[in-house]
mmCIF file of C-alpha atoms in Angstrom:
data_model
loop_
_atom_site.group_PDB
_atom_site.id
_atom_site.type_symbol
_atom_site.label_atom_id
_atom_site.label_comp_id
_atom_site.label_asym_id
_atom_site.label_seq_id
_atom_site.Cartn_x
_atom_site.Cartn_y
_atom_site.Cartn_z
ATOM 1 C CA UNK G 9 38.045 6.702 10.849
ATOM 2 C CA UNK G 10 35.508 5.429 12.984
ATOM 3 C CA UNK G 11 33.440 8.951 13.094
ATOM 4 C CA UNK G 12 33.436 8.364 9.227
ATOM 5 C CA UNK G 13 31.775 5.199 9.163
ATOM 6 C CA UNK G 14 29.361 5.863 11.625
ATOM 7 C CA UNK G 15 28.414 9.225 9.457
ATOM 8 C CA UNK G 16 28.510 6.827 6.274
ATOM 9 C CA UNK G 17 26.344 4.403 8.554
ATOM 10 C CA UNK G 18 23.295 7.449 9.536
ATOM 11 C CA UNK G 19 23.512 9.222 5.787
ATOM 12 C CA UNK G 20 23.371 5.754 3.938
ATOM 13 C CA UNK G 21 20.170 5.355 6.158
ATOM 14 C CA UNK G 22 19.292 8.746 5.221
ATOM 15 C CA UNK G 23 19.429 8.263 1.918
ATOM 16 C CA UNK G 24 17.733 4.829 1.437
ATOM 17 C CA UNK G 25 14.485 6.498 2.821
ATOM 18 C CA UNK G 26 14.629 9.568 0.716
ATOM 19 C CA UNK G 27 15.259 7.558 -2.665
ATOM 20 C CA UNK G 28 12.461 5.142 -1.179
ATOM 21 C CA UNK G 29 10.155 8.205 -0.422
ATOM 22 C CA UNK G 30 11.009 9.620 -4.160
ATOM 23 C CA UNK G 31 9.861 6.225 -6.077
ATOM 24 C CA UNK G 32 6.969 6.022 -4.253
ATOM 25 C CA UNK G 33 5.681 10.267 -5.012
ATOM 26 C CA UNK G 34 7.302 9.525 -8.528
ATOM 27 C CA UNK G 35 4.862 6.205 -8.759
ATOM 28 C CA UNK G 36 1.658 8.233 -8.186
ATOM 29 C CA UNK G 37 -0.079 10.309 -10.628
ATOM 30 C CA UNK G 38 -1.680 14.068 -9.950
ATOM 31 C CA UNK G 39 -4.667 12.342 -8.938
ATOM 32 C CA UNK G 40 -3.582 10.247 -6.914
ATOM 33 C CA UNK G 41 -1.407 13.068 -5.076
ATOM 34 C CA UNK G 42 -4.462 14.468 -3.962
ATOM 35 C CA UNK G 43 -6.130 11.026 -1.971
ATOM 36 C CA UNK G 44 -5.845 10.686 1.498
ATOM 37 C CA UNK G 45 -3.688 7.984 2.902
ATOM 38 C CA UNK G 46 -6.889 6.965 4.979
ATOM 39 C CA UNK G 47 -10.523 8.377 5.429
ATOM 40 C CA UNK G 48 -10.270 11.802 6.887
ATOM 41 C CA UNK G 49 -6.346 11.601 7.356
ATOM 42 C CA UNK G 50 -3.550 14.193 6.370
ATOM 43 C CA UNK G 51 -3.682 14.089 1.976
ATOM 44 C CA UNK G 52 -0.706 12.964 -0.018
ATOM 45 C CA UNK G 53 0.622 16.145 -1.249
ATOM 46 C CA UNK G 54 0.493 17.534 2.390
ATOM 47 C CA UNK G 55 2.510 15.256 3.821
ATOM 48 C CA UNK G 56 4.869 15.891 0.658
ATOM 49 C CA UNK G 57 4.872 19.199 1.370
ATOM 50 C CA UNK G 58 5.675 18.630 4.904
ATOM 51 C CA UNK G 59 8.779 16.056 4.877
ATOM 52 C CA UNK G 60 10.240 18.978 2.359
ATOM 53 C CA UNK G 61 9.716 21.344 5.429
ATOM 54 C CA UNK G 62 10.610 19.906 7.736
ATOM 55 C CA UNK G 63 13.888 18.226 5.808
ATOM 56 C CA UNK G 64 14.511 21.496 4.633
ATOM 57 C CA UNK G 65 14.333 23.254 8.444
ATOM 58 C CA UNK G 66 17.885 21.275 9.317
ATOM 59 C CA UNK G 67 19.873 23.990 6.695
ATOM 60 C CA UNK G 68 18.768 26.843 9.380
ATOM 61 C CA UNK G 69 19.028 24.570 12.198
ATOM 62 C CA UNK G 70 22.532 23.265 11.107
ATOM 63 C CA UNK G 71 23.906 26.897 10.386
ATOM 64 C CA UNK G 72 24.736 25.524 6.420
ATOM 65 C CA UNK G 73 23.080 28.784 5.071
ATOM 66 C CA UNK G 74 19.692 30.105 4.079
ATOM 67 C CA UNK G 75 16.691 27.475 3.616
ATOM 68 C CA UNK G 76 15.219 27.269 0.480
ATOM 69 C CA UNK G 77 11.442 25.998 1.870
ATOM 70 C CA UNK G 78 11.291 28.014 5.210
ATOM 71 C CA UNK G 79 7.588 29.581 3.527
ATOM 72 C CA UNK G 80 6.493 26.196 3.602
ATOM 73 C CA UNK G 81 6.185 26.076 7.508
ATOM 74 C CA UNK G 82 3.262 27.719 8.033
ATOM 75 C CA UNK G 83 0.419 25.681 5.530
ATOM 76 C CA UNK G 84 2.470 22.029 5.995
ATOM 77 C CA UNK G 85 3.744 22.339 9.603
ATOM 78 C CA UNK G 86 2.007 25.087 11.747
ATOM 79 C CA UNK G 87 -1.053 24.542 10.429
ATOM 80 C CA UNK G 88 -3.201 20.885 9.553
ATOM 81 C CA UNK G 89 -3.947 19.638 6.128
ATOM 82 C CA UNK G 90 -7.320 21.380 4.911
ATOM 83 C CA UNK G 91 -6.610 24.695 6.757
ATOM 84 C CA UNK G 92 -7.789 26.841 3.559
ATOM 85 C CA UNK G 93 -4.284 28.387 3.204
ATOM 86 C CA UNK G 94 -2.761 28.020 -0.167
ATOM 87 C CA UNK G 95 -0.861 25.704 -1.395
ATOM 88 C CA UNK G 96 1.823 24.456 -4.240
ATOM 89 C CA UNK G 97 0.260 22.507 -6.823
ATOM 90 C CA UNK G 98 1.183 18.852 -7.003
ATOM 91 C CA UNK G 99 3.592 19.042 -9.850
ATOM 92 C CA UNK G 100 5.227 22.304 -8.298
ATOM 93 C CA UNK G 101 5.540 20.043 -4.460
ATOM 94 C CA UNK G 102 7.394 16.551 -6.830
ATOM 95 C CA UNK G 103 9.617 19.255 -8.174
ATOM 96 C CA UNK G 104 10.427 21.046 -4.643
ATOM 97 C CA UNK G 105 10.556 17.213 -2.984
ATOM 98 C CA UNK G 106 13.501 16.909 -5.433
ATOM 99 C CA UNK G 107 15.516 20.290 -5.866
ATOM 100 C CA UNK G 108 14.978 20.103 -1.625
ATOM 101 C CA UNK G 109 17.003 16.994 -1.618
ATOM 102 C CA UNK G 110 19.777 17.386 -3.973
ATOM 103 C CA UNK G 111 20.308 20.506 -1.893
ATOM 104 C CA UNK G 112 20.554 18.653 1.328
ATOM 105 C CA UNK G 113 22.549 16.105 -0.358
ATOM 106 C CA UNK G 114 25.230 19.007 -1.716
ATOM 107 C CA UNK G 115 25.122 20.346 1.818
ATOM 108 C CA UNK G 116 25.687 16.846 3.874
ATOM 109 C CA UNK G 117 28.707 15.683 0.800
ATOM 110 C CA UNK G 118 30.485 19.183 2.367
ATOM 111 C CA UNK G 119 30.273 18.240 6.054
ATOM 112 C CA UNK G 120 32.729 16.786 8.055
ATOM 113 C CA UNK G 121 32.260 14.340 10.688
ATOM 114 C CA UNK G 122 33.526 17.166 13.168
ATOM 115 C CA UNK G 123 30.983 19.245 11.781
ATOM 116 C CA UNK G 124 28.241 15.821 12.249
ATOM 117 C CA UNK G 125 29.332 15.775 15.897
ATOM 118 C CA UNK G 126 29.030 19.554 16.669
ATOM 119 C CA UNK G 127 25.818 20.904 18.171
ATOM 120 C CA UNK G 128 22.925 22.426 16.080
ATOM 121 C CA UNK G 129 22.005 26.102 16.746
ATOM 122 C CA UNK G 130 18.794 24.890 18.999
ATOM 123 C CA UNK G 131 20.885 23.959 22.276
ATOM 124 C CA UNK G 132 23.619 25.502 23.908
ATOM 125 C CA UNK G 133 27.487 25.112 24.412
ATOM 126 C CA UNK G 134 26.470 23.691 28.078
ATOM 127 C CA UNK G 135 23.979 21.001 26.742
ATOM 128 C CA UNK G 136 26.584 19.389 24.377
ATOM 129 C CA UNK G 137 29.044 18.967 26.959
ATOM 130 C CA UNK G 138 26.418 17.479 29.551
ATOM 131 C CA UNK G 139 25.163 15.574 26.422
ATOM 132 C CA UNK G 140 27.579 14.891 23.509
ATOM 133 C CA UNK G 141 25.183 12.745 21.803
ATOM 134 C CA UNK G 142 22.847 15.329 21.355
ATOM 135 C CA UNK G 143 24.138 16.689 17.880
ATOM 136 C CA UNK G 144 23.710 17.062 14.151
ATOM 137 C CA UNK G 145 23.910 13.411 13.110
ATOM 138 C CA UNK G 146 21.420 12.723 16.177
ATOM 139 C CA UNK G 147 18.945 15.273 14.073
ATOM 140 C CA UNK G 148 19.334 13.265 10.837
ATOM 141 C CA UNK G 149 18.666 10.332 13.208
ATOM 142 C CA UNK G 150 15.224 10.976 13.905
ATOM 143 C CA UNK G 151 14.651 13.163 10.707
ATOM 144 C CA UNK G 152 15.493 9.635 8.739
ATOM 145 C CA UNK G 153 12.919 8.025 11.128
ATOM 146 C CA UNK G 154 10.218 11.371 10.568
ATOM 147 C CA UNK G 155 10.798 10.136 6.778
ATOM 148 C CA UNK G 156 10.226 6.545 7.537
ATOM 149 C CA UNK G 157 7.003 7.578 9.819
ATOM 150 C CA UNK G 158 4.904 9.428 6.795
ATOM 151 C CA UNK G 159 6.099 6.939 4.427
ATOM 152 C CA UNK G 160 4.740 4.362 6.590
ATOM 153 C CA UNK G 161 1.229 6.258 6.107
ATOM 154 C CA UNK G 162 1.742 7.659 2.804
ATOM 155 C CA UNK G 163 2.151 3.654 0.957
ATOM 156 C CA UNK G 164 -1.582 3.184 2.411
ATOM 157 C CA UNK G 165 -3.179 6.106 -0.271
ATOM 158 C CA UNK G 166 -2.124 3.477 -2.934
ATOM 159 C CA UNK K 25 34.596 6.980 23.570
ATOM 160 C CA UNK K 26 33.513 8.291 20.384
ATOM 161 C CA UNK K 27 32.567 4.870 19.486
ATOM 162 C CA UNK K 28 30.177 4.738 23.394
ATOM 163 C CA UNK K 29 28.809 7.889 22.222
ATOM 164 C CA UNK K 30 27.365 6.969 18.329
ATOM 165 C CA UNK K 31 26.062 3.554 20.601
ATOM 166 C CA UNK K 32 24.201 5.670 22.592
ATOM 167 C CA UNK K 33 22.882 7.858 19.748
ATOM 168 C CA UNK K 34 21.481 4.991 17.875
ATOM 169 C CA UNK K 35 19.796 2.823 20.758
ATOM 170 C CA UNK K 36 18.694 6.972 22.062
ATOM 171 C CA UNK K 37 16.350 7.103 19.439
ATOM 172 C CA UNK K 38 15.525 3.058 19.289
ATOM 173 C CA UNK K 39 14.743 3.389 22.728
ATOM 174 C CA UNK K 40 11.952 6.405 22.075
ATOM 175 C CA UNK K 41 10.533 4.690 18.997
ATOM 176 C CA UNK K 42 9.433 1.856 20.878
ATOM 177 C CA UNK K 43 8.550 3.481 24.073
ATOM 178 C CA UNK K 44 6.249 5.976 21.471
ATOM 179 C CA UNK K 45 5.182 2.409 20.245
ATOM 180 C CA UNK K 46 4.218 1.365 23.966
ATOM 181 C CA UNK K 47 2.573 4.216 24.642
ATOM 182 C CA UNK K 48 0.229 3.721 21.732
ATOM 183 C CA UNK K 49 -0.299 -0.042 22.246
ATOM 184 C CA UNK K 50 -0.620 0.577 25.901
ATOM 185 C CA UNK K 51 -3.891 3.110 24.939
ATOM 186 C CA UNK K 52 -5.765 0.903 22.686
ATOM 187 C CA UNK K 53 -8.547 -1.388 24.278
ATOM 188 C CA UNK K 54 -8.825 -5.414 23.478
ATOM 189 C CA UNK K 55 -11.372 -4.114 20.802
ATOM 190 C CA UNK K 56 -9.143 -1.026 18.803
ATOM 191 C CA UNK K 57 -6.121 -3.635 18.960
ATOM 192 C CA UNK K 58 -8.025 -5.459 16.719
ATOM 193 C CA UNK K 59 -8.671 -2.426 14.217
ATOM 194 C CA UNK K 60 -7.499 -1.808 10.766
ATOM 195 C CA UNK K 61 -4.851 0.898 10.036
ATOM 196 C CA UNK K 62 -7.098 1.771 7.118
ATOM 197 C CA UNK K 63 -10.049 0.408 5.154
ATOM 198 C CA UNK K 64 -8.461 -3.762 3.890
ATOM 199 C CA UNK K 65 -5.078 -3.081 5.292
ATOM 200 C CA UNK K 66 -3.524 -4.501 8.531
ATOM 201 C CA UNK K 67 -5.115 -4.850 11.733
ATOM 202 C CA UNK K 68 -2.778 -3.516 14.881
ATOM 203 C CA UNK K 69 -2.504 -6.622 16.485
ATOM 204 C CA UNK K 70 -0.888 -7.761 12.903
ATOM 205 C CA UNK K 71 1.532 -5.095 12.945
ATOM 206 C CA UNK K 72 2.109 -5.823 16.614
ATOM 207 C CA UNK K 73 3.160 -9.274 16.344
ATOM 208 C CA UNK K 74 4.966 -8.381 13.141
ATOM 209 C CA UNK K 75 6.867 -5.999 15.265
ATOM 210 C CA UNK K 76 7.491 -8.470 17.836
ATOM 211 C CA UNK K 77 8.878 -11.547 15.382
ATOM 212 C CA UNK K 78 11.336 -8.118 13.771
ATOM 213 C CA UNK K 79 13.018 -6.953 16.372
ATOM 214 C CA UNK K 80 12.945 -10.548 18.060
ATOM 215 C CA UNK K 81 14.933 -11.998 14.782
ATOM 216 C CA UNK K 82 17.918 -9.749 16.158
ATOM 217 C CA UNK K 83 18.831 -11.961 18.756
ATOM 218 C CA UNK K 84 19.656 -14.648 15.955
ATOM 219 C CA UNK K 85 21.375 -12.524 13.813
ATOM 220 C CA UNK K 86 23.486 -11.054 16.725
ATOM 221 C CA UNK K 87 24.357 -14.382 17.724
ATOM 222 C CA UNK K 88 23.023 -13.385 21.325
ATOM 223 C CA UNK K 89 21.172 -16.400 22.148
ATOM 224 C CA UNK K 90 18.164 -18.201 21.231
ATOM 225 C CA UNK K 91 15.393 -16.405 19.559
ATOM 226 C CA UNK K 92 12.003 -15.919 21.835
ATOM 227 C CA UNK K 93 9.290 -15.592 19.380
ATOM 228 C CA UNK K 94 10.895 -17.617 16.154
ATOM 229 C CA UNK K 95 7.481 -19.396 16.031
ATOM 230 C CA UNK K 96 5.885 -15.637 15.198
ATOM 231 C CA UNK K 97 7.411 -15.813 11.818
ATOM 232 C CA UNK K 98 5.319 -18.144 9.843
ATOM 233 C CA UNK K 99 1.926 -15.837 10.787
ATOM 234 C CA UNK K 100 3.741 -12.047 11.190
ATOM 235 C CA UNK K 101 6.186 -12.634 8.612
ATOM 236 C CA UNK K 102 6.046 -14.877 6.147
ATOM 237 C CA UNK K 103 2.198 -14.701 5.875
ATOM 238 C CA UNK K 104 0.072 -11.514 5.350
ATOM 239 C CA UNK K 105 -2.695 -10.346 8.082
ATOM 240 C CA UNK K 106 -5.697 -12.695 8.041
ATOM 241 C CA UNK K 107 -3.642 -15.712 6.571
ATOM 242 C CA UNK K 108 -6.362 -18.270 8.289
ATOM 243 C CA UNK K 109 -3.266 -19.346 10.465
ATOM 244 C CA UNK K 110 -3.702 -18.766 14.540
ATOM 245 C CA UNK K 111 -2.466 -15.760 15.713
ATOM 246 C CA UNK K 112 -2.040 -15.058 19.954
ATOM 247 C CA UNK K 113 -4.916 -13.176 21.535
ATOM 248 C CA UNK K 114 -4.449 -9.203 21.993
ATOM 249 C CA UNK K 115 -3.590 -9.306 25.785
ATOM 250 C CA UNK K 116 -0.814 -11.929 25.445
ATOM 251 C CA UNK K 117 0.111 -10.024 22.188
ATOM 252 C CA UNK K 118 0.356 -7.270 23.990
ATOM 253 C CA UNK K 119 2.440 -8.761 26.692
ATOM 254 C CA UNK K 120 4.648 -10.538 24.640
ATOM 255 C CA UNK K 121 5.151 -6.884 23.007
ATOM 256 C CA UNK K 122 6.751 -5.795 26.809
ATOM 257 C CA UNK K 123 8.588 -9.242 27.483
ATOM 258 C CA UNK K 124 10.179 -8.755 24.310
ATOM 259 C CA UNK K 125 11.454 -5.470 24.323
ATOM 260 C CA UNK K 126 12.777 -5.999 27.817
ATOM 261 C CA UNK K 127 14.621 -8.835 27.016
ATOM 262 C CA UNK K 128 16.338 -6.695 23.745
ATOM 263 C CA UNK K 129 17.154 -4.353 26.311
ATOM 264 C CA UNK K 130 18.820 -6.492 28.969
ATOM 265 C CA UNK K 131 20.849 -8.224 25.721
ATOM 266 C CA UNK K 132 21.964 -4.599 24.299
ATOM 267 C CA UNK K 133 22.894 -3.275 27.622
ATOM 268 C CA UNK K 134 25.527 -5.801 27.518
ATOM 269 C CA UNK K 135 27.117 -5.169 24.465
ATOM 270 C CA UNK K 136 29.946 -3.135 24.441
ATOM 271 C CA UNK K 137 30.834 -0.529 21.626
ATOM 272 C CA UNK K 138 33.478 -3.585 19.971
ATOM 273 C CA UNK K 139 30.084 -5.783 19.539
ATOM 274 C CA UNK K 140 27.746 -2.916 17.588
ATOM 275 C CA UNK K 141 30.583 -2.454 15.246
ATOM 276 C CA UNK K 142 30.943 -5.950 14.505
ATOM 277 C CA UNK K 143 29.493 -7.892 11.986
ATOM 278 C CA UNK K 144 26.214 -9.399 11.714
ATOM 279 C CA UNK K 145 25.280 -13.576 11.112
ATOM 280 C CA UNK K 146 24.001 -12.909 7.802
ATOM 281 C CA UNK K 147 27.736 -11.316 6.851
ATOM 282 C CA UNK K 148 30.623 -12.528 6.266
ATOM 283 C CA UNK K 149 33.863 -11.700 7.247
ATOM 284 C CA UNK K 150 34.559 -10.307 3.664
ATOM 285 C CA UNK K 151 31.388 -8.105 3.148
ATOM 286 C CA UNK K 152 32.409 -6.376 6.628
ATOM 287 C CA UNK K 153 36.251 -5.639 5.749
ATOM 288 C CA UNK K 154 34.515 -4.613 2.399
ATOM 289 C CA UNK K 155 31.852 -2.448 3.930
ATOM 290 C CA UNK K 156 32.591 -2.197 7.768
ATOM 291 C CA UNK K 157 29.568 -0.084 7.939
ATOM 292 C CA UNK K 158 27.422 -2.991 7.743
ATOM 293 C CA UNK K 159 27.095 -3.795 10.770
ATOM 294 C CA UNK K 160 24.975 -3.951 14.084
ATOM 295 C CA UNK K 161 24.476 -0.763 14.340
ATOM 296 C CA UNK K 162 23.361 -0.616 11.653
ATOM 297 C CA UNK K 163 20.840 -3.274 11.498
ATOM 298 C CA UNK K 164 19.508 -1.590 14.748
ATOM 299 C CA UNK K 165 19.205 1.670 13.014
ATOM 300 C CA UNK K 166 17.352 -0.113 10.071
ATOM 301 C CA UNK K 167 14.749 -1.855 12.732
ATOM 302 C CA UNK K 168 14.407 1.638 14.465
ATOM 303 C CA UNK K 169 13.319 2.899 11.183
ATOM 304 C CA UNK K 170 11.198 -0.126 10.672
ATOM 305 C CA UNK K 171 8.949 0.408 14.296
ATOM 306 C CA UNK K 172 8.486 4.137 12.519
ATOM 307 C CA UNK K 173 7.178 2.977 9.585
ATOM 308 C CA UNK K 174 4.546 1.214 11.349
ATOM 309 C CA UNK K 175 4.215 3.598 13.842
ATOM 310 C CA UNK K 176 3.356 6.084 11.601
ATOM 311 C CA UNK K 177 0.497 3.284 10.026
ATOM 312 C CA UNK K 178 -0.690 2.418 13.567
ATOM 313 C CA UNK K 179 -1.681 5.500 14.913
ATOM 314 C CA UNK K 180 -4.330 6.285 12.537
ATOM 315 C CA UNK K 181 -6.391 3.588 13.804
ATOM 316 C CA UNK K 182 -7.053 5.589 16.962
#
């Protein structure tokens, strides 16, 4: 019961930033996709391309199956914006910002809060039992605040 | 115990936000403090005492005791950057930004698990039977994201 709420309590967080992050790329037209959020800075529709990455990275890191954006690492996460490699065009990236989170979403509806408190594939049995709060929900934790972060910079390009 | 251990999740990652905060305030000079985020947007020491008045307001709505910087709300708040209205200068700012988070600290520290799940003082006791997710945990997680969002806007006036 109380495992529940708290997972209801970190996903309802979760989600506010996502649908906040979505009405703010769905505000913006192809154009304006392409400004920087200041002069010099990281460009719109890399930082789109990078939340979906790195979003997308907790299906591999959470053991829920295959991830869907994994070729998005190297241009939006290895590498800075303007790095010459290629990149999605900016009605392909809205598309992928979406299909990336309904997946996530179908994934986190089939978890359990046992499955929430279990590690994630990056540390071992020994670190969860030193550290119990180091887990899956801890993850979405600071991936909700990652969100928050770029949004942060991204409502400045407006 | 399960209950300890989501407590220590969520004030885990409040903790690094506003160290990661610190850290940045800590490396401006009087000068950059005074810096906009980008071209006509807010100047750090804004965002700073905006931060401060925030996170300060949870003391009230905790019902821990008497709010420290309440008189930060008419300029941070209620009042966009460059209002005409006095704001502190950058070192006092800046040490108010310490004073404050220490005293958050020392208040959290002695809440138990019983008091995060509890409601909040703008609540009442039928919203939390309703939705005993809202809560203070959950305001804290909303304020973590909140420090993030800014964060994210403060750092690119370095």
């Amino acid at each position: 019961m109380d495992q529940q709420i708290f997972v209801q309590m970190v996903l309802h967080a979760w989600n506010i930033n996502i649908k906040r992050a979505e009405k703010f790329f769905d505000s913006l037209t192809d154009e304006e996709l392409l400004k920087e959020v200041a002069p010099n800075r990281n460009r719109v529709n890399y930082l789109l391309g990078h939340l979906i990455a790195i979003n997308d990275n907790m299906i591999g890191l959470f053991g829920l199956g295959n991830r869907s954006y994994a070729h998005f690492d190297e241009v939006f996460v290895k590498n800075p914006d303007r790095s010459g490699l290629d990149m999605p065009d900016t009605a392909t990236l809205k598309n992928d910002w979406k299909k990336s989170n309904a997946e996530l979403t179908s994934y986190f509806n089939k978890m359990t809060p046992q499955d929430w408190f279990s590690k994630h594939n990056a540390m071992t049995e020994e670190d969860h039992i030193k550290e119990p709060s180091r887990n899956k929900l801890s993850v979405l934790i600071n991936r909700t605040n990652h969100v928050s972060y770029h949004l942060g910079q991204l409502v400045l390009a407006k």
